[in-house]
Short mmCIF file of C-alpha atoms and ligand atoms in Angstrom, two decimals:
data_model
loop_
_atom_site.label_atom_id
_atom_site.label_comp_id
_atom_site.label_asym_id
_atom_site.label_seq_id
_atom_site.Cartn_x
_atom_site.Cartn_y
_atom_site.Cartn_z
CA UNK A 1 119.36 21.79 86.56
CA UNK A 2 121.41 20.64 83.58
CA UNK A 3 120.80 22.45 80.28
CA UNK A 4 118.80 20.33 77.83
CA UNK A 5 120.78 20.28 74.58
CA UNK A 6 118.08 18.71 72.35
CA UNK A 7 116.54 21.64 70.44
CA UNK A 8 118.80 24.20 72.13
CA UNK A 9 120.54 26.93 70.13
CA UNK A 10 124.30 26.82 70.64
CA UNK A 11 126.57 29.51 69.17
CA UNK A 12 130.22 28.52 68.80
CA UNK A 13 132.76 31.19 67.90
CA UNK A 14 135.83 29.63 66.32
CA UNK A 15 133.50 26.78 65.40
CA UNK A 16 135.10 26.15 61.99
CA UNK A 17 138.29 24.51 63.28
CA UNK A 18 139.98 22.59 66.08
CA UNK A 19 138.43 22.59 69.55
CA UNK A 20 135.49 24.81 68.52
CA UNK A 21 134.51 22.51 65.68
CA UNK A 22 134.64 19.49 68.01
CA UNK A 23 132.46 21.36 70.55
CA UNK A 24 129.93 22.04 67.78
CA UNK A 25 129.94 18.36 66.78
CA UNK A 26 129.51 17.28 70.40
CA UNK A 27 126.48 19.57 70.86
CA UNK A 28 124.99 18.61 67.49
CA UNK A 29 125.27 14.93 68.37
CA UNK A 30 123.13 15.73 71.42
CA UNK A 31 120.43 17.38 69.31
CA UNK A 32 121.37 21.07 69.42
CA UNK A 33 120.95 23.65 66.65
CA UNK A 34 124.30 25.25 65.88
CA UNK A 35 125.52 28.65 64.75
CA UNK A 36 129.17 28.65 63.70
CA UNK A 37 130.99 31.97 63.82
CA UNK A 38 134.42 32.53 62.25
CA UNK A 39 135.99 34.64 59.48
CA UNK A 40 136.86 32.32 56.60
CA UNK A 41 133.72 31.26 54.68
CA UNK A 42 135.25 28.20 53.01
CA UNK A 43 136.36 26.77 56.34
CA UNK A 44 132.89 27.50 57.76
CA UNK A 45 131.14 25.61 54.94
CA UNK A 46 133.60 22.74 55.23
CA UNK A 47 132.94 22.48 58.98
CA UNK A 48 129.16 22.72 58.45
CA UNK A 49 129.28 19.71 56.12
CA UNK A 50 131.35 17.72 58.59
CA UNK A 51 129.04 18.57 61.51
CA UNK A 52 125.89 17.71 59.55
CA UNK A 53 127.10 14.12 59.19
CA UNK A 54 126.36 13.70 62.91
CA UNK A 55 122.68 14.74 62.83
CA UNK A 56 120.24 12.80 65.00
CA UNK A 57 117.02 14.20 63.48
CA UNK A 58 115.99 15.96 60.27
CA UNK A 59 115.09 19.27 61.94
CA UNK A 60 118.61 20.15 63.06
CA UNK A 61 120.30 23.13 61.43
CA UNK A 62 123.90 24.33 61.21
CA UNK A 63 124.03 28.05 60.44
CA UNK A 64 127.31 29.71 59.38
CA UNK A 65 128.08 33.38 59.90
CA UNK A 66 131.31 35.03 58.85
CA UNK A 67 132.53 37.84 61.10
CA UNK A 68 135.67 38.89 62.90
CA UNK A 69 134.64 38.72 66.58
CA UNK A 70 137.46 41.03 67.64
CA UNK A 71 136.90 44.12 65.51
CA UNK A 72 133.60 45.93 65.86
CA UNK A 73 131.00 45.32 68.58
CA UNK A 74 128.10 46.41 66.36
CA UNK A 75 129.01 43.82 63.74
CA UNK A 76 129.09 41.10 66.38
CA UNK A 77 125.75 42.25 67.79
CA UNK A 78 124.20 42.11 64.31
CA UNK A 79 125.49 38.60 63.78
CA UNK A 80 123.94 37.45 67.05
CA UNK A 81 120.65 39.11 66.04
CA UNK A 82 120.70 37.28 62.69
CA UNK A 83 121.37 33.99 64.43
CA UNK A 84 118.53 34.57 66.93
CA UNK A 85 116.09 35.43 64.11
CA UNK A 86 116.88 32.16 62.33
CA UNK A 87 117.32 29.72 65.24
CA UNK A 88 115.75 31.45 68.25
CA UNK A 89 117.34 32.84 71.40
CA UNK A 90 120.82 31.62 72.24
CA UNK A 91 120.79 29.02 75.01
CA UNK A 92 124.53 28.53 75.08
CA UNK A 93 127.42 30.61 73.79
CA UNK A 94 130.86 29.06 73.47
CA UNK A 95 133.66 31.61 73.06
CA UNK A 96 136.34 29.54 71.36
CA UNK A 97 137.74 31.90 68.70
CA UNK A 98 141.32 32.61 69.58
CA UNK A 99 144.93 32.18 68.68
CA UNK A 100 148.39 31.76 70.19
CA UNK A 101 151.64 33.46 69.29
CA UNK A 102 154.79 32.71 71.28
CA UNK A 103 158.17 34.35 71.42
CA UNK A 104 160.47 36.08 73.88
CA UNK A 105 159.08 39.33 75.25
CA UNK A 106 161.66 41.46 73.42
CA UNK A 107 161.14 39.57 70.16
CA UNK A 108 157.36 39.93 70.07
CA UNK A 109 156.01 42.90 68.14
CA UNK A 110 153.97 45.31 70.24
CA UNK A 111 151.19 44.78 67.72
CA UNK A 112 151.07 41.09 68.74
CA UNK A 113 150.12 42.10 72.30
CA UNK A 114 147.32 44.22 70.88
CA UNK A 115 146.16 41.54 68.47
CA UNK A 116 146.04 38.72 71.06
CA UNK A 117 144.21 40.93 73.52
CA UNK A 118 141.68 41.80 70.79
CA UNK A 119 141.08 38.26 69.60
CA UNK A 120 141.36 36.29 72.83
CA UNK A 121 139.87 38.81 75.26
CA UNK A 122 137.65 41.33 73.41
CA UNK A 123 136.66 38.54 71.01
CA UNK A 124 135.05 36.85 74.03
CA UNK A 125 133.62 40.06 75.53
CA UNK A 126 131.69 41.10 72.39
CA UNK A 127 129.66 37.92 71.74
CA UNK A 128 128.96 37.54 75.47
CA UNK A 129 127.79 41.14 75.74
CA UNK A 130 125.53 40.57 72.72
CA UNK A 131 123.73 37.55 74.22
CA UNK A 132 123.51 38.49 77.89
CA UNK A 133 120.40 40.72 77.87
CA UNK A 134 118.20 38.08 76.26
CA UNK A 135 119.63 35.40 78.53
CA UNK A 136 118.79 37.49 81.61
CA UNK A 137 115.25 38.15 80.35
CA UNK A 138 114.69 34.46 79.72
CA UNK A 139 116.44 33.37 82.93
CA UNK A 140 118.23 30.76 80.80
CA UNK A 141 121.78 30.56 79.55
CA UNK A 142 125.27 29.20 79.55
CA UNK A 143 128.41 31.02 78.51
CA UNK A 144 131.63 29.10 78.04
CA UNK A 145 135.02 30.77 77.86
CA UNK A 146 138.01 28.89 76.49
CA UNK A 147 141.13 30.00 78.31
CA UNK A 148 144.22 27.74 78.51
CA UNK A 149 146.63 26.17 80.97
CA UNK A 150 148.67 29.21 80.00
CA UNK A 151 145.75 31.21 81.41
CA UNK A 152 146.51 29.93 84.90
CA UNK A 153 150.28 29.91 84.74
CA UNK A 154 152.49 32.47 83.02
CA UNK A 155 154.94 30.48 80.94
CA UNK A 156 158.13 31.31 79.02
CA UNK A 157 157.28 32.64 75.57
CA UNK A 158 153.68 33.40 76.44
CA UNK A 159 153.88 36.98 77.75
CA UNK A 160 151.31 38.13 75.20
CA UNK A 161 149.20 34.96 75.09
CA UNK A 162 149.06 34.20 78.84
CA UNK A 163 147.97 37.74 79.67
CA UNK A 164 145.10 37.54 77.17
CA UNK A 165 143.99 34.21 78.66
CA UNK A 166 144.28 35.43 82.29
CA UNK A 167 142.00 38.33 81.34
CA UNK A 168 139.25 35.88 80.42
CA UNK A 169 139.25 34.47 83.92
CA UNK A 170 138.72 37.88 85.53
CA UNK A 171 135.86 38.58 83.15
CA UNK A 172 134.24 35.21 83.76
CA UNK A 173 134.41 35.30 87.55
CA UNK A 174 133.01 38.82 87.77
CA UNK A 175 130.28 38.03 85.24
CA UNK A 176 129.28 34.84 87.08
CA UNK A 177 128.67 36.85 90.22
CA UNK A 178 126.38 39.21 88.30
CA UNK A 179 124.28 36.67 86.46
CA UNK A 180 123.87 33.82 88.92
CA UNK A 181 120.52 35.23 90.18
CA UNK A 182 119.28 34.98 86.58
CA UNK A 183 120.04 31.27 86.35
CA UNK A 184 122.92 31.88 83.95
CA UNK A 185 126.06 29.82 84.41
CA UNK A 186 129.54 30.70 83.25
CA UNK A 187 132.29 28.12 82.81
CA UNK A 188 135.93 28.55 81.91
CA UNK A 189 137.98 25.78 80.33
CA UNK A 190 141.74 25.67 80.77
CA UNK A 191 142.80 23.14 78.11
CA UNK A 192 146.32 21.76 77.77
CA UNK A 193 148.09 21.56 74.38
CA UNK A 194 145.61 20.08 71.94
CA UNK A 195 146.18 18.66 68.47
CA UNK A 196 144.52 21.27 66.21
CA UNK A 197 145.41 23.33 63.12
CA UNK A 198 145.97 26.30 65.45
CA UNK A 199 148.43 24.29 67.56
CA UNK A 200 150.37 23.21 64.45
CA UNK A 201 150.60 26.85 63.36
CA UNK A 202 151.75 27.94 66.83
CA UNK A 203 154.50 25.30 66.84
CA UNK A 204 156.16 26.76 63.75
CA UNK A 205 157.58 29.68 65.74
CA UNK A 206 157.83 28.36 69.31
CA UNK A 207 161.01 29.17 71.24
CA UNK A 208 162.97 26.09 72.38
CA UNK A 209 162.19 26.72 76.06
CA UNK A 210 158.47 26.95 75.37
CA UNK A 211 158.59 23.76 73.34
CA UNK A 212 160.42 21.84 76.08
CA UNK A 213 158.01 23.09 78.77
CA UNK A 214 155.08 22.15 76.61
CA UNK A 215 156.56 18.70 75.97
CA UNK A 216 156.40 17.90 79.71
CA UNK A 217 152.70 17.22 79.17
CA UNK A 218 151.08 15.19 76.42
CA UNK A 219 149.04 16.63 73.58
CA UNK A 220 145.30 16.03 73.89
CA UNK A 221 142.82 15.14 71.20
CA UNK A 222 140.37 17.96 70.41
CA UNK A 223 137.41 15.55 70.59
CA UNK A 224 138.33 14.65 74.16
CA UNK A 225 138.84 18.29 75.23
CA UNK A 226 135.54 19.29 73.58
CA UNK A 227 133.63 16.53 75.34
CA UNK A 228 134.87 17.70 78.72
CA UNK A 229 134.06 21.34 77.97
CA UNK A 230 130.49 20.52 76.90
CA UNK A 231 129.96 18.28 79.91
CA UNK A 232 131.16 20.97 82.31
CA UNK A 233 128.91 23.56 80.64
CA UNK A 234 125.77 21.40 80.82
CA UNK A 235 126.11 20.11 84.35
CA UNK A 236 127.61 22.96 86.35
CA UNK A 237 128.41 21.64 89.80
CA UNK A 238 131.29 23.32 91.54
CA UNK A 239 131.50 26.12 88.99
CA UNK A 240 134.82 27.40 87.82
CA UNK A 241 137.15 25.20 89.78
CA UNK A 242 135.80 21.92 88.54
CA UNK A 243 137.04 22.49 85.01
CA UNK A 244 140.49 23.39 86.25
CA UNK A 245 140.71 20.32 88.43
CA UNK A 246 139.50 17.92 85.76
CA UNK A 247 142.02 19.03 83.17
CA UNK A 248 144.82 18.70 85.67
CA UNK A 249 143.65 15.33 86.87
CA UNK A 250 143.34 14.21 83.26
CA UNK A 251 146.88 15.26 82.46
CA UNK A 252 148.26 13.87 85.73
CA UNK A 253 146.57 10.56 84.95
CA UNK A 254 148.36 10.44 81.66
CA UNK A 255 151.70 11.12 83.36
CA UNK A 256 151.01 8.16 85.63
CA UNK A 257 150.07 6.02 82.64
CA UNK A 258 153.19 7.03 80.76
CA UNK A 259 155.44 6.25 83.75
CA UNK A 260 153.80 2.87 84.11
CA UNK A 261 154.33 2.06 80.44
CA UNK A 262 157.93 3.26 80.65
CA UNK A 263 158.53 1.06 83.70
CA UNK A 264 156.99 -1.95 82.01
CA UNK A 265 159.15 -1.35 78.96
CA UNK A 266 162.36 -1.19 80.96
CA UNK A 267 161.37 -4.26 82.97
CA UNK A 268 160.97 -6.18 79.75
CA UNK A 269 164.31 -4.83 78.52
CA UNK A 270 165.97 -5.89 81.80
CA UNK A 271 164.57 -9.40 81.59
CA UNK A 272 165.73 -9.92 78.02
CA UNK A 273 169.18 -8.45 78.76
N1 NDP B 301 145.13 23.89 70.60
C1 NDP B 301 145.63 24.14 71.81
O1 NDP B 301 146.69 23.64 72.17
C2 NDP B 301 144.90 25.01 72.77
C3 NDP B 301 143.99 25.96 72.36
N2 NDP B 301 143.37 26.76 73.28
C4 NDP B 301 142.41 27.79 72.85
O2 NDP B 301 141.31 27.16 72.22
C5 NDP B 301 140.78 28.00 71.20
C6 NDP B 301 140.73 27.25 69.89
O3 NDP B 301 142.02 26.83 69.56
P1 NDP B 301 142.31 25.82 68.35
O4 NDP B 301 141.17 24.93 68.16
O5 NDP B 301 143.65 25.29 68.58
O6 NDP B 301 142.42 26.89 67.15
P2 NDP B 301 142.23 26.78 65.56
O7 NDP B 301 143.23 27.75 65.01
O8 NDP B 301 142.27 25.39 65.07
O9 NDP B 301 140.77 27.39 65.35
C7 NDP B 301 140.53 28.73 65.66
C8 NDP B 301 139.12 29.10 65.26
O10 NDP B 301 138.85 30.46 65.64
C9 NDP B 301 138.47 31.21 64.50
N3 NDP B 301 138.95 32.57 64.66
C10 NDP B 301 140.21 32.97 64.89
N4 NDP B 301 140.28 34.30 64.98
C11 NDP B 301 139.01 34.76 64.82
C12 NDP B 301 138.42 36.06 64.79
N5 NDP B 301 139.16 37.15 64.95
N6 NDP B 301 137.09 36.16 64.59
C13 NDP B 301 136.34 35.06 64.42
N7 NDP B 301 136.83 33.82 64.43
C14 NDP B 301 138.16 33.67 64.62
C15 NDP B 301 139.11 30.46 63.33
O11 NDP B 301 138.49 30.70 62.08
P3 NDP B 301 138.96 31.88 61.09
O12 NDP B 301 140.45 31.92 61.12
O13 NDP B 301 138.38 31.55 59.76
O14 NDP B 301 138.34 33.12 61.65
C16 NDP B 301 138.89 29.02 63.78
O15 NDP B 301 137.55 28.65 63.55
C17 NDP B 301 141.68 29.23 71.18
O16 NDP B 301 141.09 30.24 71.97
C18 NDP B 301 142.97 28.75 71.81
O17 NDP B 301 143.68 29.79 72.43
C19 NDP B 301 143.60 26.65 74.62
C20 NDP B 301 144.49 25.72 75.07
C21 NDP B 301 145.21 24.83 74.20
C1 VSD B 302 149.17 23.64 89.47
C2 VSD B 302 150.17 22.96 88.62
C3 VSD B 302 149.77 22.92 87.17
C4 VSD B 302 150.78 22.25 86.30
C5 VSD B 302 150.36 22.25 84.85
C6 VSD B 302 151.32 23.01 84.02
C7 VSD B 302 151.41 22.53 82.61
C8 VSD B 302 152.65 23.06 81.92
C9 VSD B 302 152.63 22.83 80.43
C10 VSD B 302 151.96 23.95 79.74
C11 VSD B 302 151.84 23.78 78.27
C12 VSD B 302 151.31 25.04 77.62
C13 VSD B 302 149.81 25.08 77.52
C14 VSD B 302 149.38 26.11 76.55
C15 VSD B 302 148.33 25.58 75.62
C16 VSD B 302 147.86 26.62 74.71
O1 VSD B 302 147.06 27.42 75.07
C17 VSD B 302 148.40 26.68 73.34
N1 VSD B 302 148.80 25.41 72.87
C18 VSD B 302 147.36 27.27 72.45
O2 VSD B 302 147.45 26.88 71.12
#
């Protein structure tokens, strides 16, 4: 059965920016109550204001909690407790907090490997671990992990990032097997490059090779990526593989569209020449 978003409590880590913020907006538009989790309080308040513009009734709430999801499990557990006290048990958790750093293996600091593993991997383990017991008791719940295309394919410049995103997949698949009898569904999204503040930041230090590889596919809009992620989380059909397939099909469709436009352009050019 699909999860009913109206009145549901959705926690979005990384909900103050980019894809996470768009996921929060998408859920809010469908009547959910939202808890945003991120570090910077100004960005959280800014995002809260933006999300509240999309309310569909006057009961809806957007709660903001500032915490680093990658540092201390007890802190994360407390934050989830606070959120549950205010807005009730978590129906859906979206693990979207994360970051990318690229560079050649020998140029990346060892500390970058540690940091990306903390933020992208442990930063998804901690919130999930904090919500799972209540979800199992209630026999209700969805957990979404945001990996990346670079979480399916190791790519030049992404030795640190790809590994942290591959780790998410192992976690998700093992966890799904454990919690399926409790009516809890896990989805993993593998988004392509998406136009967000995080992506702009990442592009400032990208090696040429990484940039050229990334330019073989088009950059998606965060609204579009968020819509797909929410849809896949609500109506889980084929589980993990559906999300993978849809992102690929989406990006392959756009290749086909681009080729068609290119061909039309050159046909016009040929006629006028
Ligand atoms: N944009 C892209 O091209 C793609 C992105 N992704 C993944 O999607 C996710 C979101 O990316 P995007 O929207 O681009 O990123 P943004 O940088 O725009 O947003 C990242 C969000 O995560 C929060 N965050 C970062 N670190 C932490 C932390 N340690 N604790 C709590 N919150 C944190 C940020 O807030 P604050 O800094 O205040 O904590 C912010 O809200 C990431 O996991 C990324 O790897 C996957 C594929 C493609
Ligand atoms: C089976 C065949 C599949 C073919 C698809 C391969 C696509 C290659 C291009 C990859 C671009 C890099 C994506 C990383 C996005 C990301 O996570 C960062 N932008 C985060 O900010």
